[in-house]
mmCIF file of C-alpha atoms in Angstrom:
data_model
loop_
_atom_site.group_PDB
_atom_site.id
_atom_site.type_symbol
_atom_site.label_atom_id
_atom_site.label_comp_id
_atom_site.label_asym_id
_atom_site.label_seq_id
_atom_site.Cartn_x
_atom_site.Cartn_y
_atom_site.Cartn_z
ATOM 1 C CA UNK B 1 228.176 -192.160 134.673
ATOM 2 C CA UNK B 2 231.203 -194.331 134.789
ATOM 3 C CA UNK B 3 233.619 -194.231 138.053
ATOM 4 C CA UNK B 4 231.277 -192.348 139.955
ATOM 5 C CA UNK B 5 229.507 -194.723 142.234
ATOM 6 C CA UNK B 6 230.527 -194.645 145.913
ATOM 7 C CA UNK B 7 232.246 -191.304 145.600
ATOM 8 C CA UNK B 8 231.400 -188.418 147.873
ATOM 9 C CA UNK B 9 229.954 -185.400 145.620
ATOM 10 C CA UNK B 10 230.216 -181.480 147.117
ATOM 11 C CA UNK B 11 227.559 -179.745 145.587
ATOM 12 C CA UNK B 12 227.788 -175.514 146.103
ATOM 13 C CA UNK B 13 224.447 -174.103 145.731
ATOM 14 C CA UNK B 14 222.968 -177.759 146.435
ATOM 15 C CA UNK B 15 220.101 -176.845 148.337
ATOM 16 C CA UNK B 16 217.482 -175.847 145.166
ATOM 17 C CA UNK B 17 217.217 -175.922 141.100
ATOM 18 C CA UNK B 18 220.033 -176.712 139.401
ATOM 19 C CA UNK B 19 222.296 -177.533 141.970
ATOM 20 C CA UNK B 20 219.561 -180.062 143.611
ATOM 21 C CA UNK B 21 218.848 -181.600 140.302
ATOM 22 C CA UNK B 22 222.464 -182.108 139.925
ATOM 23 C CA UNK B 23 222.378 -183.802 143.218
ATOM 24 C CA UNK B 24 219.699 -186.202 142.622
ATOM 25 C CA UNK B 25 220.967 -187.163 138.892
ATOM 26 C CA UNK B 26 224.653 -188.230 140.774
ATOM 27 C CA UNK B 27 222.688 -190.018 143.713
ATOM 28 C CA UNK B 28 220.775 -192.041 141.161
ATOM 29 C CA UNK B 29 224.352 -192.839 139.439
ATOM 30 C CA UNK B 30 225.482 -194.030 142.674
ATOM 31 C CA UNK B 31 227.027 -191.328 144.435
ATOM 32 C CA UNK B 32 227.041 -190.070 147.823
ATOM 33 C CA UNK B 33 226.498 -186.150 148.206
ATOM 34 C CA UNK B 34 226.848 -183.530 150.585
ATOM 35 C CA UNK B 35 225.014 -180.410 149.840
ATOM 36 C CA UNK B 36 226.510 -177.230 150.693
ATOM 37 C CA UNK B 37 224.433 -174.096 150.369
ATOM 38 C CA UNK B 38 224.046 -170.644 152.592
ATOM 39 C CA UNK B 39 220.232 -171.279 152.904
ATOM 40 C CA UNK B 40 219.869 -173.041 156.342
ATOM 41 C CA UNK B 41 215.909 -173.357 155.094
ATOM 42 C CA UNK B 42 216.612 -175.087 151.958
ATOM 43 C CA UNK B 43 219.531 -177.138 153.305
ATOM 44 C CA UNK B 44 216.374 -178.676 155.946
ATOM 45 C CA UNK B 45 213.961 -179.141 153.223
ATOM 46 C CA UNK B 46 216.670 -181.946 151.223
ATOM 47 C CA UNK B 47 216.709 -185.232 152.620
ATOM 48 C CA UNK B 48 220.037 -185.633 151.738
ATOM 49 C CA UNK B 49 222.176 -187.461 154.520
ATOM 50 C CA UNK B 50 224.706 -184.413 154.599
ATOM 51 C CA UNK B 51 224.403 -180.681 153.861
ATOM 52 C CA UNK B 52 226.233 -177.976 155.409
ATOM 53 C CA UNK B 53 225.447 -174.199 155.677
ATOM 54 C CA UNK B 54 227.917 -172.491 154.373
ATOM 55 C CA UNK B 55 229.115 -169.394 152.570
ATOM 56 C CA UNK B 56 231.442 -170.385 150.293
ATOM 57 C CA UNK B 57 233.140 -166.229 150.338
ATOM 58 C CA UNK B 58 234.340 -167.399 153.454
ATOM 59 C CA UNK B 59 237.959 -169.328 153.221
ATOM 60 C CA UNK B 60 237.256 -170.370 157.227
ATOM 61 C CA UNK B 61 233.818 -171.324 156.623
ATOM 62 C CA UNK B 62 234.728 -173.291 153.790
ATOM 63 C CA UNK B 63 237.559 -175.440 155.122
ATOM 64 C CA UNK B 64 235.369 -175.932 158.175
ATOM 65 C CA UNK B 65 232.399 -177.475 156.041
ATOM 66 C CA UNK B 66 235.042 -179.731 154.337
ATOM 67 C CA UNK B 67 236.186 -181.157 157.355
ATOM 68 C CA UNK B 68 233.115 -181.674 158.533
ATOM 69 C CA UNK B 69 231.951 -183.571 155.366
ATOM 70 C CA UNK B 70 235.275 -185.806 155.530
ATOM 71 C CA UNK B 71 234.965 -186.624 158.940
ATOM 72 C CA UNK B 72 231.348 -187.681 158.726
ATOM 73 C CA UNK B 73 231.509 -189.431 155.380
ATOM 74 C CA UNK B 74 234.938 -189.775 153.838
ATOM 75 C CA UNK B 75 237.167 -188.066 151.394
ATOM 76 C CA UNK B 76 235.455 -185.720 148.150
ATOM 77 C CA UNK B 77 235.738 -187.372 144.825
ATOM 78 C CA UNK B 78 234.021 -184.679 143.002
ATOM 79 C CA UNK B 79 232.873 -181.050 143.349
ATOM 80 C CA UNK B 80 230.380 -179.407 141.645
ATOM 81 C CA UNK B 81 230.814 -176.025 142.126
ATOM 82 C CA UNK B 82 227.735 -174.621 141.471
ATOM 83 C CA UNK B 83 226.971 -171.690 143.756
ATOM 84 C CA UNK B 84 225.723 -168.301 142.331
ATOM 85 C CA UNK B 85 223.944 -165.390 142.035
ATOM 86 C CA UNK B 86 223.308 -162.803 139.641
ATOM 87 C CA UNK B 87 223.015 -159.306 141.546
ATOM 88 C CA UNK B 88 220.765 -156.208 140.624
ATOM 89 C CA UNK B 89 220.771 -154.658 136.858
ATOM 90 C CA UNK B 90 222.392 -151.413 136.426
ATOM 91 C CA UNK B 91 224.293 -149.687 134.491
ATOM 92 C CA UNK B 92 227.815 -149.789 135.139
ATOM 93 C CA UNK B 93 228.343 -146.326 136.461
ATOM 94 C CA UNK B 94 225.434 -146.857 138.519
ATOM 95 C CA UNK B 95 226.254 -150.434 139.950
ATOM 96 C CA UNK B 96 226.201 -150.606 143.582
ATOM 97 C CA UNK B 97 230.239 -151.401 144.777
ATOM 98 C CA UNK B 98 228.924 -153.732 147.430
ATOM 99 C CA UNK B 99 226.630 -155.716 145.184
ATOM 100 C CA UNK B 100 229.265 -155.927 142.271
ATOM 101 C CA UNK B 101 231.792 -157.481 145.258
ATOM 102 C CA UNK B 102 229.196 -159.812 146.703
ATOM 103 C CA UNK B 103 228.527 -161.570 142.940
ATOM 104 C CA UNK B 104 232.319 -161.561 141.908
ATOM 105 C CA UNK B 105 232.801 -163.527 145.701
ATOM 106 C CA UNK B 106 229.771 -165.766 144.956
ATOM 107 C CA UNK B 107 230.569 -166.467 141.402
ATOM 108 C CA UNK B 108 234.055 -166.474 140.950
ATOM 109 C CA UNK B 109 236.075 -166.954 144.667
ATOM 110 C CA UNK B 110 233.548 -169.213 146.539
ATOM 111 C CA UNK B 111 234.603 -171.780 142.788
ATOM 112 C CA UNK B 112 238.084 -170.814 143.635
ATOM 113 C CA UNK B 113 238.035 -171.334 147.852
ATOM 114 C CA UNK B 114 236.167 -174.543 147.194
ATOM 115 C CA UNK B 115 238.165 -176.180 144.539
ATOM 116 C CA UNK B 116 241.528 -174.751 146.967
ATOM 117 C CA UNK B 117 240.311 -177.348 149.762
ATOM 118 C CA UNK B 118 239.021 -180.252 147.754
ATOM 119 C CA UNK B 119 241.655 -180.460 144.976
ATOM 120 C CA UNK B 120 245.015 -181.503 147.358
ATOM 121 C CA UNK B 121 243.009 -184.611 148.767
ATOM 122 C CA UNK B 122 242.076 -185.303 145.139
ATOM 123 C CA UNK B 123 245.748 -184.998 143.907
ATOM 124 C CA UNK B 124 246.783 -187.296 146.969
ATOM 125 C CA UNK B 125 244.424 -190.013 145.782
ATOM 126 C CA UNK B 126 244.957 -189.784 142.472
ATOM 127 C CA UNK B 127 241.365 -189.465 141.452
ATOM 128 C CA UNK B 128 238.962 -186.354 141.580
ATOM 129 C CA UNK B 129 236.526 -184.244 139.482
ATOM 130 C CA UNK B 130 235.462 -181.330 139.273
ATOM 131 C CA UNK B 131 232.654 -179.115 137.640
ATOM 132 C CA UNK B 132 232.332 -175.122 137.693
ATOM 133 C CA UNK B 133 228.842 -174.170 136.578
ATOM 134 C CA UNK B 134 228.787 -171.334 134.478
ATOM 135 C CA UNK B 135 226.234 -169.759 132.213
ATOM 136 C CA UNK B 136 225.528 -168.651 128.603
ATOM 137 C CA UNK B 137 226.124 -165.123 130.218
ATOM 138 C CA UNK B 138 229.854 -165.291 130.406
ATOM 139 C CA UNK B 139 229.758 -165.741 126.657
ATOM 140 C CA UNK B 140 226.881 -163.760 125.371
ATOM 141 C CA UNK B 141 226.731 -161.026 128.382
ATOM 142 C CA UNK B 142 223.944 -159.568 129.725
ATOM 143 C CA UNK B 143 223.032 -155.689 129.472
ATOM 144 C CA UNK B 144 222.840 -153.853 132.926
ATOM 145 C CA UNK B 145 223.890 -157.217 134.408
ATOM 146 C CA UNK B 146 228.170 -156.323 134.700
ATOM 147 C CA UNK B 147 228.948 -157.884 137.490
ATOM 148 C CA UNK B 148 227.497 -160.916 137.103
#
């Protein structure tokens, strides 16, 4: 994992599975990371020396945990933006409106809000990367599962 020893990693959805795998696989490379997650009992759990609660729907929220992240342990060389969810199965006609918003916010804006933040200080230095986690969904689709 060339380049990527040293840098500070922002993992979304950090806290468990994929995203905490993802987390341990760049500290062994070398990397610093600061989990962000909206589970205040998973973020506790990780002995990670930063995590932040936040919810990455939240444009405030999100700049807030960013500066808080910078301030404790320098600038974000590479985001992972790996926060999800995958709602309730319905059919479309049937698909609660509020559940349909909360997965498009999770899934789609809180990649957009956090890569909005991160990606100016990036382009300032010169140096940056960053990951959206997606899955086979988005290509094969799901039935009863529209939203996400």
């Amino acid at each position: 994992m060339n380049g990527i020893a040293g840098q500070l990693a922002v993992i979304t959805g950090g806290a468990r599975g994929l995203g905490l795998a993802i987390a341990r696989r760049l500290e062994s490379a070398g990397a610093r990371v600061s989990l962000w997650d909206s589970d205040p009992a998973a973020l506790a759990a990780q002995p990670a020396a930063d995590h932040q609660q936040v919810d990455v729907t939240d444009a405030a929220a999100v700049e807030a945990a960013l500066a808080r992240t910078e301030a404790a342990h320098g600038p974000v060389g590479i985001l992972v933006a790996n926060a999800g969810i995958t709602g309730p199965n319905h059919r479309l006609e049937d698909y609660p409106v509020e559940s349909w918003r909360r997965v498009i916010e999770v899934d789609l804006v809180g990649v957009y809000l956090c890569g909005r933040v991160v990606l100016p200080g990036m382009r300032a230095r010169d140096f940056g990367r960053t990951v959206a986690i997606a899955s086979i969904a988005g290509k094969d689709g799901n039935p009863n599962a529209s939203a996400y």
